[in-house]
RNA sequence: UCUCGGGUCGUCUAAUGGCAGGACAGCGGCCUUUGGAGCCGUUAGUGGAGGUUCGAAUCCUCCCCUGAGAACCA
């Protein structure tokens, strides 16, 4: 490898190390990420992308992006565009190696003819129902199709007819002739070509027949010179078939299929079908809803590519089914954003405070540190005046023990400003607190040699020098760790009714005016937020990426 | 039921016959003008029973648990 830094390892890299040692493939390493363009990419795909592109990078090999577009009914150009965008956003590059399985249809067709000529494939005219019945069950052998012994000439003629559109969809298939009594159902004469007189998003109406995954995949891998074909566990049982085609077709330098466990994340679902259900039934606003585990959802939520790549490194790769704690994903984004984003004052639920002993028309400029983790981020100015807002939750009329914030008669520090004391609570007719009347201690201005200390420090914002914004508080989409755990229940029963709270009267530092979609900040003491794509200069909208860890919340719970 | 996989702290993952380690979560402390971050400490694991061996998470046998498999889907 290119350096002697400890490179993270996993069972796949061990296999590759061994292959390199044995000079298999002349020491060459080539992988591929092969999505079907029938849906949006999610964090589970990100695991696979990081795995495949990461291996190529570390072994000075190549990783291709290949669309597995063998089913025109389900696939669409919309998906290929979003997939390209997402993989690129994650930070990976495939140079000019953007491929499509459909690029290889001609070669696949030729090879299918070879199989027929070898007597290893035949045209079956059974209906799909009949084929199903011939298959048998895992414990009972199947039976031969009545068409299994057609002559090579007849097969060739029929297959040609299938290709040229002579037959209706479903009337014939090409099947591999393997073993109807194999304990592996996939080896019981699998269908390798079916008639679909559909328009393909790339080849349009050129083809009336389309290859099945099991046939198309090994051949695509072989054509591209893939050395290690990495896929998820559910394809493990397909591996003998993957190898069978390559062996029967005498294709040299066979790629090796290696399977790993797909990612499952707690408090979410990952299958394309279920995500589609959430979108179609409007439980979320779309594929890029910030609560979705899709790449586009995470991006809109404020996740960075780095945080996702780091997450992928942290979870590792193995063959056991697992459920990764979403807390690890959340940790990854906090870890990244903590180091890089600017802190800013933002009051989500404003409570007005009047500083009774502060001059009416005075405004002070105070220094605020942009990022304590990064001195190079510098400072900015905060304005202080007689009327300010603090967070509702930072005042309690009857505080519990260990509450460090404001309460009647209590004191708190306003970060970067002064210590204030609450003297009076103003309420409206319904008993709602509408205002706090406080006094400030002029001797305690931040940055002076004030020696007074108070337990709590809170964020605040000057009423005059602030702007209004909408803030969307996102939480986990589901209330249970595994919404699919109970097969009797629909996973949507476990949707978290509080996964989104919209706050409309938040007040932010004026400096945030003009923030652009994707801009990221830490709202002091609250969490990480980013500007939503639908935000504009008239109406700023922020999404909460992740809340800050809150040890008070934990303490409070235990009280 | 059959075939093929897989079982290591709560979770994810190392250890490839030689001290069961790391990360997240948890707990405790230090520090702190973010109840954040950071730092320190700490709890906690080899599914079970036999066997081989000086020595087993690792090799063998049996059992248990668990995932996948009977689409003209990928």
XYZ file of N, CA, C and O in Angstrom, chain A residues 151-285:
540
model
N -33.813 -28.929 -29.674
C -32.521 -28.999 -30.369
C -31.846 -27.630 -30.343
O -32.510 -26.601 -30.187
N -30.541 -27.678 -30.505
C -29.775 -26.430 -30.526
C -30.288 -25.510 -31.630
O -30.476 -24.312 -31.429
N -30.571 -26.077 -32.786
C -31.047 -25.283 -33.923
C -32.360 -24.592 -33.586
O -32.559 -23.412 -33.868
N -33.259 -25.360 -32.972
C -34.563 -24.784 -32.634
C -34.395 -23.666 -31.601
O -35.008 -22.605 -31.704
N -33.541 -23.915 -30.606
C -33.285 -22.908 -29.585
C -32.750 -21.624 -30.204
O -33.192 -20.525 -29.874
N -31.798 -21.806 -31.112
C -31.184 -20.649 -31.770
C -32.239 -19.831 -32.525
O -32.281 -18.606 -32.464
N -33.094 -20.573 -33.214
C -34.119 -19.921 -34.024
C -35.131 -19.173 -33.142
O -35.494 -18.024 -33.403
N -35.545 -19.859 -32.079
C -36.522 -19.240 -31.166
C -35.922 -18.023 -30.462
O -36.576 -16.988 -30.295
N -34.663 -18.149 -30.032
C -34.018 -17.049 -29.308
C -33.898 -15.842 -30.233
O -34.143 -14.699 -29.829
N -33.542 -16.112 -31.475
C -33.479 -15.051 -32.476
C -34.853 -14.393 -32.625
O -34.976 -13.169 -32.686
N -35.880 -15.229 -32.624
C -37.244 -14.703 -32.727
C -37.620 -13.852 -31.527
O -38.276 -12.811 -31.658
N -37.187 -14.281 -30.346
C -37.437 -13.499 -29.126
C -36.803 -12.125 -29.263
O -37.395 -11.107 -28.945
N -35.575 -12.150 -29.765
C -34.835 -10.901 -29.888
C -35.504 -9.950 -30.883
O -35.579 -8.746 -30.652
N -35.982 -10.512 -31.969
C -36.500 -9.644 -33.016
C -37.959 -9.243 -32.793
O -38.557 -8.592 -33.640
N -38.501 -9.627 -31.657
C -39.827 -9.114 -31.317
C -40.972 -9.918 -31.905
O -42.097 -9.435 -31.978
N -40.683 -11.147 -32.297
C -41.710 -11.990 -32.892
C -42.754 -12.452 -31.886
O -43.870 -12.806 -32.267
N -42.362 -12.475 -30.603
C -43.260 -13.078 -29.607
C -43.706 -12.070 -28.562
O -43.012 -11.101 -28.263
N -44.866 -12.378 -28.012
C -45.416 -11.549 -26.936
C -44.576 -11.683 -25.673
O -43.941 -12.729 -25.442
N -44.658 -10.657 -24.830
C -44.013 -10.730 -23.514
C -44.496 -11.989 -22.787
O -45.687 -12.306 -22.810
N -43.572 -12.667 -22.160
C -43.957 -13.786 -21.298
C -44.168 -15.110 -22.016
O -44.399 -16.129 -21.364
N -44.065 -15.117 -23.324
C -44.352 -16.378 -24.022
C -43.154 -17.323 -24.037
O -43.335 -18.542 -24.104
N -41.959 -16.754 -24.010
C -40.752 -17.597 -24.003
C -39.708 -16.974 -23.088
O -39.699 -15.762 -22.892
N -38.857 -17.843 -22.577
C -37.686 -17.344 -21.851
C -36.495 -18.165 -22.296
O -36.662 -19.262 -22.832
N -35.300 -17.602 -22.048
C -34.105 -18.424 -22.219
C -33.689 -18.864 -20.829
O -33.614 -18.040 -19.910
N -33.491 -20.168 -20.679
C -33.091 -20.693 -19.381
C -31.737 -21.372 -19.461
O -31.420 -22.033 -20.459
N -30.957 -21.214 -18.403
C -29.703 -21.958 -18.319
C -30.049 -23.399 -17.992
O -30.971 -23.659 -17.234
N -29.341 -24.338 -18.608
C -29.595 -25.759 -18.337
C -28.592 -26.224 -17.286
O -27.426 -26.470 -17.590
N -29.056 -26.280 -16.040
C -28.104 -26.624 -14.971
C -28.543 -27.884 -14.229
O -28.157 -28.985 -14.593
N -29.374 -27.731 -13.211
C -29.708 -28.918 -12.416
C -31.005 -28.685 -11.650
O -31.017 -27.962 -10.656
N -32.076 -29.309 -12.130
C -33.381 -29.083 -11.501
C -33.504 -29.730 -10.130
O -34.491 -29.537 -9.438
N -32.484 -30.487 -9.723
C -32.585 -31.096 -8.393
C -31.579 -30.480 -7.434
O -31.389 -30.956 -6.327
N -30.923 -29.413 -7.861
C -29.948 -28.773 -6.972
C -30.626 -28.277 -5.701
O -31.735 -27.750 -5.742
N -29.978 -28.462 -4.571
C -30.535 -27.891 -3.329
C -30.552 -26.364 -3.371
O -31.276 -25.732 -2.621
N -29.750 -25.800 -4.231
C -29.752 -24.347 -4.419
C -30.751 -24.010 -5.526
O -30.518 -24.267 -6.698
N -31.856 -23.409 -5.122
C -32.943 -23.135 -6.061
C -32.484 -22.308 -7.267
O -33.061 -22.385 -8.333
N -31.457 -21.499 -7.046
C -31.003 -20.628 -8.126
C -30.327 -21.394 -9.249
O -30.112 -20.856 -10.327
N -29.997 -22.627 -8.974
C -29.350 -23.447 -9.992
C -30.362 -24.320 -10.745
O -29.997 -25.085 -11.622
N -31.645 -24.222 -10.380
C -32.657 -25.047 -11.053
C -33.093 -24.342 -12.347
O -34.156 -23.737 -12.436
N -32.242 -24.448 -13.340
C -32.506 -23.871 -14.667
C -33.052 -22.441 -14.592
O -34.192 -22.171 -14.998
N -32.253 -21.526 -14.076
C -32.731 -20.149 -13.913
C -33.018 -19.475 -15.257
O -32.336 -19.746 -16.248
N -34.015 -18.630 -15.275
C -34.311 -17.821 -16.459
C -33.176 -16.811 -16.627
O -32.774 -16.165 -15.651
N -32.633 -16.690 -17.819
C -31.577 -15.692 -18.008
C -31.975 -14.581 -18.987
O -31.377 -13.522 -19.002
N -32.974 -14.833 -19.799
C -33.501 -13.767 -20.663
C -35.017 -13.827 -20.653
O -35.595 -14.906 -20.689
N -35.641 -12.664 -20.615
C -37.089 -12.633 -20.743
C -37.473 -11.606 -21.797
O -36.712 -10.680 -22.080
N -38.663 -11.795 -22.362
C -39.140 -10.862 -23.378
C -39.829 -9.703 -22.664
O -40.722 -9.911 -21.839
N -39.367 -8.498 -22.943
C -40.036 -7.300 -22.422
C -39.982 -6.299 -23.547
O -38.947 -5.694 -23.801
N -41.082 -6.130 -24.230
C -41.040 -5.194 -25.355
C -41.309 -3.788 -24.846
O -42.318 -3.167 -25.148
N -40.361 -3.363 -24.009
C -40.507 -2.064 -23.348
C -39.405 -1.133 -23.807
O -38.355 -1.582 -24.282
N -39.643 0.144 -23.666
C -38.637 1.126 -24.034
C -37.655 1.299 -22.877
O -38.047 1.566 -21.754
N -36.399 1.130 -23.221
C -35.345 1.243 -22.212
C -34.829 2.681 -22.207
O -34.749 3.321 -23.255
N -34.475 3.181 -21.018
C -34.079 4.588 -20.933
C -32.799 4.913 -21.686
O -32.482 6.084 -21.909
N -32.076 3.896 -22.109
C -30.867 4.164 -22.909
C -30.918 3.517 -24.284
O -30.590 4.161 -25.279
N -31.302 2.243 -24.320
C -31.286 1.542 -25.611
C -32.612 1.717 -26.352
O -32.762 1.226 -27.470
N -33.525 2.416 -25.712
C -34.843 2.690 -26.288
C -35.513 1.402 -26.773
O -35.676 0.498 -25.968
N -35.862 1.311 -28.058
C -36.628 0.137 -28.499
C -35.777 -0.905 -29.217
O -36.285 -1.778 -29.906
N -34.467 -0.790 -29.014
C -33.583 -1.700 -29.736
C -33.788 -3.160 -29.313
O -33.689 -4.069 -30.120
N -34.047 -3.357 -28.019
C -34.119 -4.733 -27.531
C -35.537 -5.124 -27.099
O -36.255 -4.323 -26.505
N -35.885 -6.361 -27.450
C -37.166 -6.911 -26.986
C -36.922 -7.899 -25.868
O -37.852 -8.379 -25.229
N -35.654 -8.252 -25.684
C -35.317 -9.187 -24.599
C -34.310 -8.514 -23.677
O -33.484 -7.703 -24.122
N -34.415 -8.832 -22.417
C -33.495 -8.256 -21.433
C -32.933 -9.359 -20.550
O -33.660 -10.266 -20.145
N -31.625 -9.282 -20.257
C -31.000 -10.315 -19.424
C -31.386 -10.146 -17.961
O -31.664 -9.035 -17.511
N -31.383 -11.250 -17.245
C -31.641 -11.209 -15.811
C -30.351 -10.839 -15.071
O -29.253 -11.050 -15.568
N -30.517 -10.355 -13.854
C -29.371 -9.961 -13.032
C -28.296 -11.042 -12.970
O -27.111 -10.769 -13.158
N -28.714 -12.272 -12.667
C -27.746 -13.342 -12.431
C -26.843 -13.595 -13.635
O -25.711 -14.024 -13.479
N -27.382 -13.330 -14.799
C -26.605 -13.520 -16.019
C -25.824 -12.244 -16.346
O -24.636 -12.285 -16.689
N -26.485 -11.120 -16.242
C -25.875 -9.854 -16.660
C -24.704 -9.454 -15.756
O -23.714 -8.887 -16.218
N -24.834 -9.760 -14.467
C -23.841 -9.222 -13.547
C -22.428 -9.797 -13.715
O -21.469 -9.031 -13.839
N -22.291 -11.120 -13.724
C -20.924 -11.644 -13.882
C -20.313 -11.228 -15.215
O -19.115 -10.957 -15.288
N -21.131 -11.165 -16.239
C -20.591 -10.793 -17.544
C -20.171 -9.328 -17.570
O -19.100 -8.978 -18.077
N -20.983 -8.466 -16.974
C -20.609 -7.054 -16.893
C -19.299 -6.902 -16.124
O -18.403 -6.157 -16.536
N -19.210 -7.608 -15.007
C -17.985 -7.549 -14.207
C -16.788 -8.003 -15.032
O -15.727 -7.376 -15.022
N -16.986 -9.090 -15.741
C -15.881 -9.650 -16.537
C -15.455 -8.683 -17.650
O -14.275 -8.447 -17.860
N -16.431 -8.105 -18.318
C -16.119 -7.165 -19.406
C -15.293 -5.991 -18.883
O -14.356 -5.525 -19.530
N -15.619 -5.532 -17.694
C -14.923 -4.365 -17.146
C -13.598 -4.706 -16.472
O -12.906 -3.822 -15.980
N -13.317 -5.984 -16.378
C -12.071 -6.372 -15.724
C -12.122 -6.226 -14.210
O -11.109 -5.967 -13.554
N -13.331 -6.369 -13.671
C -13.480 -6.315 -12.218
C -12.756 -7.509 -11.604
O -12.862 -8.632 -12.097
N -12.018 -7.240 -10.534
C -11.327 -8.343 -9.861
C -12.099 -8.819 -8.638
O -12.141 -10.002 -8.342
N -12.713 -7.868 -7.930
C -13.439 -8.201 -6.711
C -14.828 -7.577 -6.801
O -14.961 -6.361 -6.788
N -15.815 -8.433 -6.915
C -17.188 -7.987 -7.122
C -17.918 -8.057 -5.782
O -18.352 -9.119 -5.359
N -17.985 -6.903 -5.131
C -18.475 -6.871 -3.752
C -19.971 -6.566 -3.714
O -20.422 -5.588 -4.309
N -20.720 -7.428 -3.038
C -22.166 -7.246 -2.980
C -22.675 -7.633 -1.597
O -21.905 -8.060 -0.752
N -23.955 -7.490 -1.399
C -24.500 -7.780 -0.070
C -24.884 -9.244 0.082
O -25.014 -9.990 -0.887
N -25.079 -9.609 1.344
C -25.274 -10.997 1.751
C -26.372 -11.759 1.013
O -26.244 -12.965 0.789
N -27.438 -11.068 0.619
C -28.527 -11.825 0.001
C -28.128 -12.438 -1.338
O -28.835 -13.291 -1.855
N -26.959 -12.032 -1.861
C -26.513 -12.614 -3.122
C -25.573 -13.795 -2.912
O -25.098 -14.392 -3.869
N -25.336 -14.110 -1.660
C -24.399 -15.189 -1.361
C -24.821 -16.478 -2.060
O -24.021 -17.184 -2.664
N -26.120 -16.746 -1.984
C -26.647 -17.983 -2.549
C -26.637 -17.963 -4.079
O -26.778 -18.990 -4.732
N -26.400 -16.784 -4.652
C -26.324 -16.666 -6.108
C -24.903 -16.928 -6.610
O -24.691 -17.046 -7.807
N -23.949 -16.971 -5.700
C -22.553 -17.021 -6.133
C -22.234 -18.217 -7.032
O -21.521 -18.066 -8.031
N -22.757 -19.421 -6.719
C -22.466 -20.551 -7.609
C -22.936 -20.288 -9.043
O -22.317 -20.755 -10.003
N -23.999 -19.531 -9.164
C -24.522 -19.214 -10.489
C -23.627 -18.179 -11.180
O -23.347 -18.278 -12.380
N -23.191 -17.212 -10.403
C -22.253 -16.191 -10.900
C -21.035 -16.895 -11.508
O -20.619 -16.592 -12.618
N -20.507 -17.849 -10.749
C -19.335 -18.584 -11.223
C -19.669 -19.487 -12.416
O -18.864 -19.631 -13.329
N -20.852 -20.073 -12.384
C -21.237 -21.025 -13.444
C -21.167 -20.388 -14.829
O -20.610 -20.964 -15.762
N -21.718 -19.187 -14.959
C -21.710 -18.532 -16.276
C -20.285 -18.289 -16.758
O -19.953 -18.535 -17.919
N -19.452 -17.789 -15.854
C -18.081 -17.469 -16.247
C -17.316 -18.725 -16.639
O -16.546 -18.722 -17.605
N -17.560 -19.806 -15.919
C -16.872 -21.063 -16.209
C -17.390 -21.662 -17.519
O -16.604 -22.016 -18.399
N -18.702 -21.741 -17.666
C -19.270 -22.347 -18.871
C -18.915 -21.563 -20.130
O -18.796 -22.123 -21.204
N -18.754 -20.265 -19.979
C -18.411 -19.430 -21.135
C -16.903 -19.334 -21.327
O -16.427 -18.613 -22.210
N -16.155 -20.065 -20.474
C -14.697 -20.101 -20.568
C -14.094 -18.702 -20.553
O -13.170 -18.392 -21.334
N -14.614 -17.839 -19.705
C -14.079 -16.485 -19.628
C -12.915 -16.490 -18.645
O -13.070 -16.919 -17.503
N -11.748 -16.056 -19.102
C -10.554 -16.113 -18.249
C -10.537 -14.994 -17.200
O -11.288 -14.028 -17.321
N -9.662 -15.123 -16.199
C -9.513 -14.109 -15.146
C -10.858 -13.750 -14.522
O -11.300 -12.614 -14.566
N -11.464 -14.774 -13.964
C -12.803 -14.563 -13.415
C -12.797 -13.628 -12.214
O -11.979 -13.774 -11.310
N -13.709 -12.656 -12.213
C -13.877 -11.832 -11.015
C -14.419 -12.686 -9.868
O -15.075 -13.699 -10.100
N -14.136 -12.253 -8.637
C -14.566 -13.008 -7.466
C -15.657 -12.234 -6.732
O -15.467 -11.076 -6.368
N -16.789 -12.888 -6.540
C -17.865 -12.236 -5.790
C -17.632 -12.409 -4.295
O -17.386 -13.514 -3.816
N -17.721 -11.308 -3.557
C -17.559 -11.345 -2.100
C -18.744 -10.616 -1.485
O -19.089 -9.518 -1.907
N -19.363 -11.257 -0.503
C -20.572 -10.668 0.076
C -20.318 -10.127 1.482
O -19.588 -10.726 2.258
N -20.931 -8.990 1.781
C -20.830 -8.406 3.128
C -22.229 -8.039 3.613
O -23.176 -7.972 2.821
N -22.354 -7.805 4.915
C -23.661 -7.494 5.499
C -24.054 -6.057 5.210
O -23.282 -5.125 5.431
N -25.268 -5.876 4.739
C -25.770 -4.539 4.463
C -25.962 -3.796 5.777
O -26.033 -4.387 6.851
N -26.033 -2.481 5.665
C -26.215 -1.644 6.850
C -27.688 -1.595 7.277
O -28.571 -1.377 6.455
N -27.905 -1.824 8.553
C -29.207 -1.513 9.142
C -28.953 -0.457 10.201
O -27.994 -0.554 10.947
N -29.818 0.532 10.255
C -29.651 1.616 11.222
C -30.855 1.619 12.144
O -31.992 1.477 11.678
N -30.604 1.803 13.426
C -31.717 1.841 14.361
C -32.590 3.075 14.119
O -32.124 4.099 13.605
N -33.844 2.960 14.457
C -34.822 4.048 14.342
C -35.082 4.498 12.902
O -35.494 5.628 12.668
N -34.789 3.601 11.942
C -35.134 3.957 10.576
C -35.391 2.694 9.771
O -35.260 1.595 10.288
N -35.812 2.852 8.536
C -35.922 1.716 7.621
C -35.034 2.020 6.432
O -34.725 3.172 6.149
N -34.621 0.970 5.743
C -33.628 1.178 4.703
C -34.053 0.684 3.330
O -33.422 1.035 2.357
N -35.102 -0.124 3.235
C -35.375 -0.677 1.909
C -35.999 0.380 1.002
O -36.779 1.220 1.446
N -35.618 0.311 -0.274
C -36.133 1.266 -1.245
C -37.653 1.240 -1.263
O -38.302 2.275 -1.386
N -38.204 0.035 -1.170
C -39.655 -0.104 -1.240
C -40.331 0.638 -0.087
O -41.313 1.354 -0.272
N -39.794 0.478 1.110
C -40.411 1.118 2.268
C -40.200 2.632 2.249
O -41.072 3.389 2.652
N -39.041 3.037 1.783
C -38.805 4.477 1.686
C -39.765 5.086 0.671
O -40.326 6.161 0.892
N -39.975 4.351 -0.413
C -40.913 4.819 -1.437
C -42.324 4.952 -0.843
O -43.045 5.914 -1.123
N -42.664 3.998 -0.011
C -43.969 4.022 0.648
C -44.126 5.289 1.496
O -45.180 5.931 1.496
N -43.085 5.623 2.220
C -43.133 6.830 3.058
C -43.315 8.084 2.201
O -44.044 9.000 2.571
N -42.667 8.068 1.047
C -42.776 9.220 0.147
C -44.173 9.279 -0.457
O -44.838 10.314 -0.408
N -44.610 8.134 -0.996
C -45.895 8.130 -1.707
C -47.082 8.412 -0.789
O -48.051 9.043 -1.196
N -46.993 7.935 0.441
C -48.096 8.173 1.375
C -47.911 9.471 2.157
O -48.615 9.728 3.129
N -46.926 10.238 1.730
C -46.710 11.585 2.262
C -46.411 11.642 3.768
O -46.752 12.604 4.437
N -45.794 10.590 4.261
C -45.349 10.660 5.652
C -44.123 11.553 5.756
O -43.771 12.028 6.833
N -43.484 11.741 4.626
C -42.349 12.661 4.538
C -42.585 13.520 3.303
O -43.436 13.205 2.475
N -41.802 14.579 3.174
C -42.076 15.514 2.080
C -41.504 15.051 0.743
O -41.845 15.604 -0.296
